[in-house]
């Protein structure tokens, strides 16, 4: 014998004076059922009854043997004929020893008893009824929620069907919302849509409430409840505004009209109590053959084993082992409330017979189902507020400038905000927008879990995600997506290179080599023309040859379309001149055309022309957002240059990867950095800030879709809403509202729209040359003036000196002459 700690059993003895044959019957009622039996007796259900209530406390026993012995002593001393109440193994052993009938209201623990009768139908029959229903509809899988041993028995019964996949979820006796949500999310993740619930009422309420928040109560989800006593009606009353898909297995009809002063939880117990007293009344209809206590006990047990009455809990009859038999399990299908229980949309699906009337009759008698295929289902989100997770990403979702003084959804604006507003108005549901807590889009971590918005969907925190969340194979395996509401590509965002201002930009139309060749040609033609003219005019006195200076200016003037006084007079010189004019015509025309483009169209020479250029250089760093769809593309791609780029930015330069898009834009702004991101966002950034430019061509097209948890029943309705918005042109209108016309020049596509007027810095070099020419001319003029002055001064001095010399000579001659005259 095992010892028992503080086991207290209380017996209440009722002395019932019945006029049936003048026999007096003593009934013992266990403490749990004292008030219920007293209520039945007070209701005059059995006629006039005199009750003498006494309480006997077995007390704390040291062992089970002591408890049994005390129970036997009390039963013998008070001549008890029948015991009513929940099953207790020690009390059962005492009744077996004294041959006393024990009418139990709970499942019997002992398998073989001779004096016990179980009012509650065996749990195994309920499990068999569920298994027969599973076989009837040929289900391939089913999940089961339980919180005690009843659920274990149901799992074992279901596992006898080896073709059935069974997933079980055990709840704590007092479960938490987190545990329930985890189980439901896991169930949805493995695409289980049929669930059997073997839980106590408090856990069922939490389970159903959480399933509603995850939109898992309606089609295609089906819920089956073990509810023998019709105790779940008040739970179902909370869902009158939505479509549900419940099936109940019970003894009492749904929303039973049994009148009771007890709470709904005790309604079934009172029904059992009244049926117990009905059995006693039925077996007391005839006199007993012997008035001895032992004989009455024996005859009572025999009469109870043969009893056959229709009670509140159905047909009451027992088999040879004291188990209830020949009863019916009522199978009821529920859809939705209409606001009043009296018009609750319930349907008697069928019954399960504990013992079929004949071998040709099936136990499970099912009518054609009205639900699932033939019933119109309202949108599952109607009547509830959806939790919409998103992320700050311009222009999809942005905080308003004065968001601090606003509350709720009014804090946000953007394309995604407008989209969920349109969808909610179309499908008539409310929504609350909240930002993902870790600021990530969603990727699978090393431990197999998802972060970001994907994690919010899988954890059950979010009803849907409305954001630039691209659809790829890995994400599609984890959650479900609607039809795409936008197509995105990947492009490179870079900072616009600063153009260097050159005062001699007019020289750019021709390559420096061309300039040098042109100067060389000019000098060469001038020399050749002079030679030809000198040779050709040797014997022609009437045509004086032009000088080298005149040849120089003639060739130079021809190049600049000017005119000079001198011109070639020989045939060879004129042929050379014609070829030079044609050369000058083509050169000047080409120069003029290129000059117009260079000075009016602003071109930026970017170091990166295409995406593949990044892979072949190391000077410019590049990266994308961690845990994003784009990083997943680079990580999983088999394209060589993209794989090379992934190795560069994830292993060689891991610092080039960023946590958020704002961080990426900041690095681009600082310069020498290329950012891979969605074309939709990049385009908006180039519209918002002219310092940014896209480098193409774009690649990897994918769609943006509304993400929903796996198996969510409202995905199709959301997809239809998106298609309707697209068909009516509303999506296009919203795109135009947030992606307007770019006012910045597109440097990658020069055209007439990109031309601009000439600025002073574009042509300053021409003015510099003009000023230089003036200065040189002034210097030359000054030089000529000075040279002439010097020459004139030199000539004057020479003349004066000559005059002086002449005077000296004359004077000398005069003196000589004067000296010679006297001698004569």
mmCIF file of C-alpha atoms in Angstrom, residues 244-565:
data_model
loop_
_atom_site.group_PDB
_atom_site.id
_atom_site.type_symbol
_atom_site.label_atom_id
_atom_site.label_comp_id
_atom_site.label_asym_id
_atom_site.label_seq_id
_atom_site.Cartn_x
_atom_site.Cartn_y
_atom_site.Cartn_z
ATOM 1 C CA UNK A 244 -16.503 30.105 -37.720
ATOM 2 C CA UNK A 245 -16.078 26.468 -38.571
ATOM 3 C CA UNK A 246 -16.745 24.425 -35.406
ATOM 4 C CA UNK A 247 -17.912 20.859 -34.903
ATOM 5 C CA UNK A 248 -18.956 19.585 -31.448
ATOM 6 C CA UNK A 249 -19.062 16.050 -30.090
ATOM 7 C CA UNK A 250 -21.473 16.062 -27.128
ATOM 8 C CA UNK A 251 -24.151 14.160 -25.226
ATOM 9 C CA UNK A 252 -26.420 17.146 -24.714
ATOM 10 C CA UNK A 253 -27.843 19.008 -27.709
ATOM 11 C CA UNK A 254 -26.126 22.302 -28.474
ATOM 12 C CA UNK A 255 -27.392 25.152 -26.257
ATOM 13 C CA UNK A 256 -29.323 22.668 -24.116
ATOM 14 C CA UNK A 257 -32.383 24.081 -22.316
ATOM 15 C CA UNK A 258 -31.611 22.249 -19.064
ATOM 16 C CA UNK A 259 -32.674 24.596 -16.259
ATOM 17 C CA UNK A 260 -30.070 24.931 -13.543
ATOM 18 C CA UNK A 261 -29.115 27.307 -10.798
ATOM 19 C CA UNK A 262 -25.479 26.520 -11.441
ATOM 20 C CA UNK A 263 -23.024 28.022 -13.828
ATOM 21 C CA UNK A 264 -22.673 26.510 -17.272
ATOM 22 C CA UNK A 265 -19.660 24.547 -16.072
ATOM 23 C CA UNK A 266 -21.966 22.571 -13.687
ATOM 24 C CA UNK A 267 -24.871 22.198 -16.118
ATOM 25 C CA UNK A 268 -23.666 18.827 -17.311
ATOM 26 C CA UNK A 269 -23.056 17.643 -13.738
ATOM 27 C CA UNK A 270 -26.603 18.556 -12.772
ATOM 28 C CA UNK A 271 -27.906 16.663 -15.783
ATOM 29 C CA UNK A 272 -25.902 13.643 -14.662
ATOM 30 C CA UNK A 273 -27.131 14.094 -11.084
ATOM 31 C CA UNK A 274 -30.765 14.128 -12.214
ATOM 32 C CA UNK A 275 -30.159 11.046 -14.371
ATOM 33 C CA UNK A 276 -28.568 9.290 -11.376
ATOM 34 C CA UNK A 277 -31.626 10.006 -9.230
ATOM 35 C CA UNK A 278 -33.853 8.933 -12.150
ATOM 36 C CA UNK A 279 -32.093 5.557 -12.138
ATOM 37 C CA UNK A 280 -32.663 5.232 -8.375
ATOM 38 C CA UNK A 281 -36.328 6.102 -8.829
ATOM 39 C CA UNK A 282 -36.638 3.599 -11.689
ATOM 40 C CA UNK A 283 -35.118 0.676 -9.762
ATOM 41 C CA UNK A 284 -37.302 1.407 -6.712
ATOM 42 C CA UNK A 285 -40.519 0.728 -8.647
ATOM 43 C CA UNK A 286 -40.986 -2.740 -7.207
ATOM 44 C CA UNK A 287 -40.654 -4.221 -3.723
ATOM 45 C CA UNK A 288 -37.549 -6.108 -2.753
ATOM 46 C CA UNK A 289 -37.757 -9.855 -2.099
ATOM 47 C CA UNK A 290 -35.733 -9.634 1.093
ATOM 48 C CA UNK A 291 -35.401 -6.740 3.491
ATOM 49 C CA UNK A 292 -31.899 -7.607 4.676
ATOM 50 C CA UNK A 293 -29.236 -5.042 3.914
ATOM 51 C CA UNK A 294 -27.119 -7.500 1.946
ATOM 52 C CA UNK A 295 -30.064 -8.689 -0.108
ATOM 53 C CA UNK A 296 -31.206 -5.149 -0.942
ATOM 54 C CA UNK A 297 -27.666 -4.219 -2.019
ATOM 55 C CA UNK A 298 -27.425 -7.273 -4.276
ATOM 56 C CA UNK A 299 -30.854 -6.748 -5.839
ATOM 57 C CA UNK A 300 -30.191 -3.012 -6.323
ATOM 58 C CA UNK A 301 -26.984 -3.767 -8.182
ATOM 59 C CA UNK A 302 -28.798 -6.270 -10.401
ATOM 60 C CA UNK A 303 -31.616 -3.836 -11.164
ATOM 61 C CA UNK A 304 -29.166 -1.001 -11.986
ATOM 62 C CA UNK A 305 -27.224 -3.255 -14.359
ATOM 63 C CA UNK A 306 -30.495 -3.901 -16.236
ATOM 64 C CA UNK A 307 -31.815 -0.333 -16.139
ATOM 65 C CA UNK A 308 -32.948 1.241 -19.410
ATOM 66 C CA UNK A 309 -34.238 4.829 -19.185
ATOM 67 C CA UNK A 310 -34.215 7.992 -21.293
ATOM 68 C CA UNK A 311 -32.502 10.713 -19.295
ATOM 69 C CA UNK A 312 -31.358 14.252 -19.835
ATOM 70 C CA UNK A 313 -27.997 12.975 -21.092
ATOM 71 C CA UNK A 314 -29.597 10.529 -23.489
ATOM 72 C CA UNK A 315 -30.374 6.859 -23.304
ATOM 73 C CA UNK A 316 -29.011 5.305 -20.054
ATOM 74 C CA UNK A 317 -27.989 1.657 -20.088
ATOM 75 C CA UNK A 318 -24.957 -0.271 -18.813
ATOM 76 C CA UNK A 319 -22.976 -3.200 -20.173
ATOM 77 C CA UNK A 320 -21.657 -6.123 -18.138
ATOM 78 C CA UNK A 321 -18.629 -4.071 -17.028
ATOM 79 C CA UNK A 322 -20.741 -1.195 -15.747
ATOM 80 C CA UNK A 323 -19.842 1.057 -18.711
ATOM 81 C CA UNK A 324 -22.579 3.069 -20.318
ATOM 82 C CA UNK A 325 -23.805 1.808 -23.662
ATOM 83 C CA UNK A 326 -26.500 2.275 -26.305
ATOM 84 C CA UNK A 327 -26.238 6.064 -26.147
ATOM 85 C CA UNK A 328 -25.662 8.565 -28.950
ATOM 86 C CA UNK A 329 -22.933 11.169 -29.409
ATOM 87 C CA UNK A 330 -24.446 14.206 -31.088
ATOM 88 C CA UNK A 331 -22.295 15.766 -33.806
ATOM 89 C CA UNK A 332 -23.191 19.425 -34.383
ATOM 90 C CA UNK A 333 -21.675 21.758 -36.945
ATOM 91 C CA UNK A 334 -21.599 25.509 -36.211
ATOM 92 C CA UNK A 335 -20.978 28.327 -38.626
ATOM 93 C CA UNK A 336 -21.769 31.804 -37.245
ATOM 94 C CA UNK A 337 -24.005 33.690 -34.896
ATOM 95 C CA UNK A 338 -26.607 36.068 -36.251
ATOM 96 C CA UNK A 339 -26.565 38.073 -33.055
ATOM 97 C CA UNK A 340 -28.886 35.791 -31.093
ATOM 98 C CA UNK A 341 -28.358 32.232 -29.886
ATOM 99 C CA UNK A 342 -31.849 31.324 -30.995
ATOM 100 C CA UNK A 343 -30.846 31.838 -34.603
ATOM 101 C CA UNK A 344 -27.331 30.466 -34.296
ATOM 102 C CA UNK A 345 -26.279 28.880 -37.558
ATOM 103 C CA UNK A 346 -25.941 25.328 -36.262
ATOM 104 C CA UNK A 347 -26.535 22.145 -38.162
ATOM 105 C CA UNK A 348 -27.086 18.638 -36.844
ATOM 106 C CA UNK A 349 -24.378 16.893 -38.798
ATOM 107 C CA UNK A 350 -25.225 13.450 -37.443
ATOM 108 C CA UNK A 351 -24.845 11.029 -34.549
ATOM 109 C CA UNK A 352 -22.471 8.313 -33.480
ATOM 110 C CA UNK A 353 -24.136 5.249 -31.929
ATOM 111 C CA UNK A 354 -22.303 3.499 -29.126
ATOM 112 C CA UNK A 355 -23.988 0.223 -30.155
ATOM 113 C CA UNK A 356 -25.476 0.077 -33.647
ATOM 114 C CA UNK A 357 -28.977 -1.432 -33.870
ATOM 115 C CA UNK A 358 -27.751 -4.162 -36.205
ATOM 116 C CA UNK A 359 -24.596 -5.356 -37.840
ATOM 117 C CA UNK A 360 -25.733 -3.739 -41.088
ATOM 118 C CA UNK A 361 -25.979 -0.246 -39.563
ATOM 119 C CA UNK A 362 -22.900 1.957 -39.281
ATOM 120 C CA UNK A 363 -22.138 3.580 -35.966
ATOM 121 C CA UNK A 364 -21.445 6.922 -37.604
ATOM 122 C CA UNK A 365 -24.540 8.316 -39.290
ATOM 123 C CA UNK A 366 -23.597 11.535 -41.068
ATOM 124 C CA UNK A 367 -25.728 13.760 -43.227
ATOM 125 C CA UNK A 368 -24.284 15.690 -46.173
ATOM 126 C CA UNK A 369 -22.252 18.597 -44.924
ATOM 127 C CA UNK A 370 -23.653 22.044 -45.542
ATOM 128 C CA UNK A 371 -20.463 23.902 -44.616
ATOM 129 C CA UNK A 372 -17.036 23.960 -46.248
ATOM 130 C CA UNK A 373 -18.001 23.709 -49.915
ATOM 131 C CA UNK A 374 -21.527 25.126 -50.129
ATOM 132 C CA UNK A 375 -21.531 27.875 -47.547
ATOM 133 C CA UNK A 376 -20.723 31.475 -48.359
ATOM 134 C CA UNK A 377 -17.893 32.646 -46.116
ATOM 135 C CA UNK A 378 -17.486 36.319 -45.221
ATOM 136 C CA UNK A 379 -14.055 37.888 -45.208
ATOM 137 C CA UNK A 380 -12.269 36.561 -42.083
ATOM 138 C CA UNK A 381 -10.953 39.997 -41.065
ATOM 139 C CA UNK A 382 -14.405 41.591 -40.901
ATOM 140 C CA UNK A 383 -15.163 42.655 -37.357
ATOM 141 C CA UNK A 384 -11.599 42.718 -36.115
ATOM 142 C CA UNK A 385 -8.567 44.976 -36.233
ATOM 143 C CA UNK A 386 -5.649 43.711 -38.275
ATOM 144 C CA UNK A 387 -2.089 44.298 -37.089
ATOM 145 C CA UNK A 388 -0.110 45.635 -40.053
ATOM 146 C CA UNK A 389 3.664 45.567 -39.756
ATOM 147 C CA UNK A 390 5.763 47.802 -41.989
ATOM 148 C CA UNK A 391 9.162 49.476 -42.137
ATOM 149 C CA UNK A 392 10.310 53.050 -42.636
ATOM 150 C CA UNK A 393 11.271 53.165 -46.296
ATOM 151 C CA UNK A 394 10.685 56.178 -48.530
ATOM 152 C CA UNK A 395 8.272 56.581 -50.218
ATOM 153 C CA UNK A 396 6.425 53.460 -48.995
ATOM 154 C CA UNK A 397 6.181 54.456 -45.355
ATOM 155 C CA UNK A 398 7.403 57.693 -43.791
ATOM 156 C CA UNK A 399 6.690 59.575 -40.621
ATOM 157 C CA UNK A 400 4.895 62.858 -41.090
ATOM 158 C CA UNK A 401 6.759 65.982 -40.086
ATOM 159 C CA UNK A 402 4.470 66.536 -37.104
ATOM 160 C CA UNK A 403 4.116 62.860 -36.229
ATOM 161 C CA UNK A 404 4.957 63.536 -32.573
ATOM 162 C CA UNK A 405 1.638 65.328 -32.089
ATOM 163 C CA UNK A 406 -0.291 62.615 -33.953
ATOM 164 C CA UNK A 407 -1.355 59.146 -32.853
ATOM 165 C CA UNK A 408 -2.033 55.783 -34.451
ATOM 166 C CA UNK A 409 -2.076 55.392 -38.203
ATOM 167 C CA UNK A 410 -2.160 59.166 -38.655
ATOM 168 C CA UNK A 411 1.558 59.314 -37.885
ATOM 169 C CA UNK A 412 2.493 57.708 -41.200
ATOM 170 C CA UNK A 413 2.225 58.479 -44.882
ATOM 171 C CA UNK A 414 3.442 56.886 -48.071
ATOM 172 C CA UNK A 415 2.517 54.485 -50.835
ATOM 173 C CA UNK A 416 2.145 51.465 -48.512
ATOM 174 C CA UNK A 417 -0.004 53.503 -46.119
ATOM 175 C CA UNK A 418 -2.286 54.528 -48.986
ATOM 176 C CA UNK A 419 -2.408 50.938 -50.238
ATOM 177 C CA UNK A 420 -3.568 49.390 -46.944
ATOM 178 C CA UNK A 421 -6.088 52.188 -46.574
ATOM 179 C CA UNK A 422 -7.599 51.378 -49.971
ATOM 180 C CA UNK A 423 -7.630 47.633 -49.283
ATOM 181 C CA UNK A 424 -9.190 48.074 -45.822
ATOM 182 C CA UNK A 425 -11.931 50.310 -47.214
ATOM 183 C CA UNK A 426 -12.652 47.780 -49.928
ATOM 184 C CA UNK A 427 -12.816 44.767 -47.574
ATOM 185 C CA UNK A 428 -14.349 46.605 -44.585
ATOM 186 C CA UNK A 429 -11.877 45.935 -41.781
ATOM 187 C CA UNK A 430 -9.877 48.062 -39.377
ATOM 188 C CA UNK A 431 -6.096 48.078 -39.051
ATOM 189 C CA UNK A 432 -3.288 49.302 -36.812
ATOM 190 C CA UNK A 433 0.093 50.088 -38.358
ATOM 191 C CA UNK A 434 3.236 49.426 -36.359
ATOM 192 C CA UNK A 435 6.935 49.451 -37.263
ATOM 193 C CA UNK A 436 9.011 46.290 -37.160
ATOM 194 C CA UNK A 437 10.991 46.328 -33.926
ATOM 195 C CA UNK A 438 14.407 45.396 -35.361
ATOM 196 C CA UNK A 439 14.142 47.495 -38.513
ATOM 197 C CA UNK A 440 14.790 44.515 -40.812
ATOM 198 C CA UNK A 441 12.899 43.196 -43.796
ATOM 199 C CA UNK A 442 13.365 39.565 -42.873
ATOM 200 C CA UNK A 443 15.865 36.790 -43.464
ATOM 201 C CA UNK A 444 16.592 33.402 -41.951
ATOM 202 C CA UNK A 445 19.204 33.443 -39.200
ATOM 203 C CA UNK A 446 21.802 30.788 -38.487
ATOM 204 C CA UNK A 447 19.515 29.034 -35.976
ATOM 205 C CA UNK A 448 16.749 28.683 -38.561
ATOM 206 C CA UNK A 449 14.523 31.476 -37.234
ATOM 207 C CA UNK A 450 13.367 34.530 -39.154
ATOM 208 C CA UNK A 451 13.924 38.135 -38.142
ATOM 209 C CA UNK A 452 12.334 41.378 -39.274
ATOM 210 C CA UNK A 453 8.847 41.519 -40.750
ATOM 211 C CA UNK A 454 9.035 37.830 -41.665
ATOM 212 C CA UNK A 455 9.555 36.982 -38.010
ATOM 213 C CA UNK A 456 6.582 39.155 -37.027
ATOM 214 C CA UNK A 457 4.326 37.240 -39.424
ATOM 215 C CA UNK A 458 5.558 33.823 -38.306
ATOM 216 C CA UNK A 459 5.312 34.641 -34.597
ATOM 217 C CA UNK A 460 1.679 35.696 -34.990
ATOM 218 C CA UNK A 461 2.304 39.288 -33.920
ATOM 219 C CA UNK A 462 1.277 40.678 -37.315
ATOM 220 C CA UNK A 463 -1.791 39.917 -39.391
ATOM 221 C CA UNK A 464 -0.061 41.105 -42.551
ATOM 222 C CA UNK A 465 2.942 43.083 -43.785
ATOM 223 C CA UNK A 466 2.433 45.969 -46.194
ATOM 224 C CA UNK A 467 5.890 47.126 -47.215
ATOM 225 C CA UNK A 468 8.455 46.830 -50.039
ATOM 226 C CA UNK A 469 8.969 43.171 -49.110
ATOM 227 C CA UNK A 470 10.098 41.319 -52.236
ATOM 228 C CA UNK A 471 8.808 37.832 -52.977
ATOM 229 C CA UNK A 472 11.462 35.146 -53.327
ATOM 230 C CA UNK A 473 11.505 31.371 -52.998
ATOM 231 C CA UNK A 474 12.920 31.300 -49.475
ATOM 232 C CA UNK A 475 10.333 33.725 -48.134
ATOM 233 C CA UNK A 476 7.530 32.008 -50.036
ATOM 234 C CA UNK A 477 8.372 28.763 -48.244
ATOM 235 C CA UNK A 478 7.944 30.461 -44.874
ATOM 236 C CA UNK A 479 4.929 32.753 -45.381
ATOM 237 C CA UNK A 480 2.290 33.430 -48.025
ATOM 238 C CA UNK A 481 2.134 36.443 -50.327
ATOM 239 C CA UNK A 482 -0.661 38.078 -52.251
ATOM 240 C CA UNK A 483 -0.494 39.012 -55.899
ATOM 241 C CA UNK A 484 2.286 41.591 -56.424
ATOM 242 C CA UNK A 485 1.195 45.191 -56.186
ATOM 243 C CA UNK A 486 4.439 46.460 -57.758
ATOM 244 C CA UNK A 487 7.444 45.121 -59.653
ATOM 245 C CA UNK A 488 10.896 46.116 -58.548
ATOM 246 C CA UNK A 489 14.407 45.680 -59.914
ATOM 247 C CA UNK A 490 17.830 46.125 -58.364
ATOM 248 C CA UNK A 491 19.917 49.113 -59.390
ATOM 249 C CA UNK A 492 22.993 50.906 -58.106
ATOM 250 C CA UNK A 493 22.700 54.256 -56.400
ATOM 251 C CA UNK A 494 25.743 56.524 -56.505
ATOM 252 C CA UNK A 495 26.602 60.109 -55.821
ATOM 253 C CA UNK A 496 26.707 62.391 -58.853
ATOM 254 C CA UNK A 497 30.417 63.103 -59.572
ATOM 255 C CA UNK A 498 31.352 66.731 -59.287
ATOM 256 C CA UNK A 499 32.208 68.167 -62.722
ATOM 257 C CA UNK A 500 35.470 70.150 -62.844
ATOM 258 C CA UNK A 501 35.042 73.626 -64.330
ATOM 259 C CA UNK A 502 37.549 74.400 -67.111
ATOM 260 C CA UNK A 503 38.077 77.890 -68.507
ATOM 261 C CA UNK A 504 39.368 76.350 -71.709
ATOM 262 C CA UNK A 505 36.439 73.996 -72.222
ATOM 263 C CA UNK A 506 36.161 75.206 -75.823
ATOM 264 C CA UNK A 507 39.285 73.189 -76.530
ATOM 265 C CA UNK A 508 37.555 69.920 -75.563
ATOM 266 C CA UNK A 509 35.771 69.315 -78.897
ATOM 267 C CA UNK A 510 39.132 68.377 -80.432
ATOM 268 C CA UNK A 511 41.635 65.985 -79.028
ATOM 269 C CA UNK A 512 45.032 67.521 -78.147
ATOM 270 C CA UNK A 513 46.632 65.428 -80.899
ATOM 271 C CA UNK A 514 44.244 67.008 -83.400
ATOM 272 C CA UNK A 515 45.155 70.464 -82.140
ATOM 273 C CA UNK A 516 48.892 69.764 -82.538
ATOM 274 C CA UNK A 517 48.359 68.257 -85.959
ATOM 275 C CA UNK A 518 46.308 71.278 -87.026
ATOM 276 C CA UNK A 519 49.063 73.661 -85.906
ATOM 277 C CA UNK A 520 51.646 71.536 -87.652
ATOM 278 C CA UNK A 521 49.541 71.475 -90.824
ATOM 279 C CA UNK A 522 49.176 75.246 -90.681
ATOM 280 C CA UNK A 523 52.949 75.804 -90.446
ATOM 281 C CA UNK A 524 53.701 73.179 -93.073
ATOM 282 C CA UNK A 525 51.166 74.566 -95.593
ATOM 283 C CA UNK A 526 52.461 78.111 -95.036
ATOM 284 C CA UNK A 527 56.055 77.031 -95.835
ATOM 285 C CA UNK A 528 55.038 74.961 -98.851
ATOM 286 C CA UNK A 529 52.880 77.796 -100.216
ATOM 287 C CA UNK A 530 55.782 80.242 -99.920
ATOM 288 C CA UNK A 531 58.127 77.840 -101.733
ATOM 289 C CA UNK A 532 55.606 77.203 -104.512
ATOM 290 C CA UNK A 533 55.036 80.918 -104.974
ATOM 291 C CA UNK A 534 58.766 81.735 -105.088
ATOM 292 C CA UNK A 535 59.494 79.036 -107.646
ATOM 293 C CA UNK A 536 56.441 79.839 -109.774
ATOM 294 C CA UNK A 537 57.160 83.605 -110.028
ATOM 295 C CA UNK A 538 60.866 83.487 -110.856
ATOM 296 C CA UNK A 539 60.358 84.401 -114.484
ATOM 297 C CA UNK A 540 57.213 86.423 -114.033
ATOM 298 C CA UNK A 541 58.143 89.981 -113.177
ATOM 299 C CA UNK A 542 54.572 91.202 -113.617
ATOM 300 C CA UNK A 543 53.448 88.964 -110.714
ATOM 301 C CA UNK A 544 55.632 89.709 -107.778
ATOM 302 C CA UNK A 545 55.779 86.808 -105.334
ATOM 303 C CA UNK A 546 54.225 87.106 -101.868
ATOM 304 C CA UNK A 547 56.462 87.150 -98.877
ATOM 305 C CA UNK A 548 56.608 84.446 -96.183
ATOM 306 C CA UNK A 549 54.703 86.705 -93.798
ATOM 307 C CA UNK A 550 51.958 87.147 -96.331
ATOM 308 C CA UNK A 551 51.800 83.355 -96.834
ATOM 309 C CA UNK A 552 51.513 82.855 -93.112
ATOM 310 C CA UNK A 553 48.632 85.294 -92.711
ATOM 311 C CA UNK A 554 46.883 84.025 -95.810
ATOM 312 C CA UNK A 555 46.823 80.411 -94.531
ATOM 313 C CA UNK A 556 45.848 81.529 -91.038
ATOM 314 C CA UNK A 557 43.071 83.795 -92.348
ATOM 315 C CA UNK A 558 41.733 80.991 -94.507
ATOM 316 C CA UNK A 559 41.516 78.746 -91.443
ATOM 317 C CA UNK A 560 39.527 81.355 -89.564
ATOM 318 C CA UNK A 561 37.473 82.294 -92.649
ATOM 319 C CA UNK A 562 39.107 85.692 -92.870
ATOM 320 C CA UNK A 563 40.591 87.586 -95.842
ATOM 321 C CA UNK A 564 44.008 89.054 -96.642
ATOM 322 C CA UNK A 565 45.339 91.404 -99.322
#
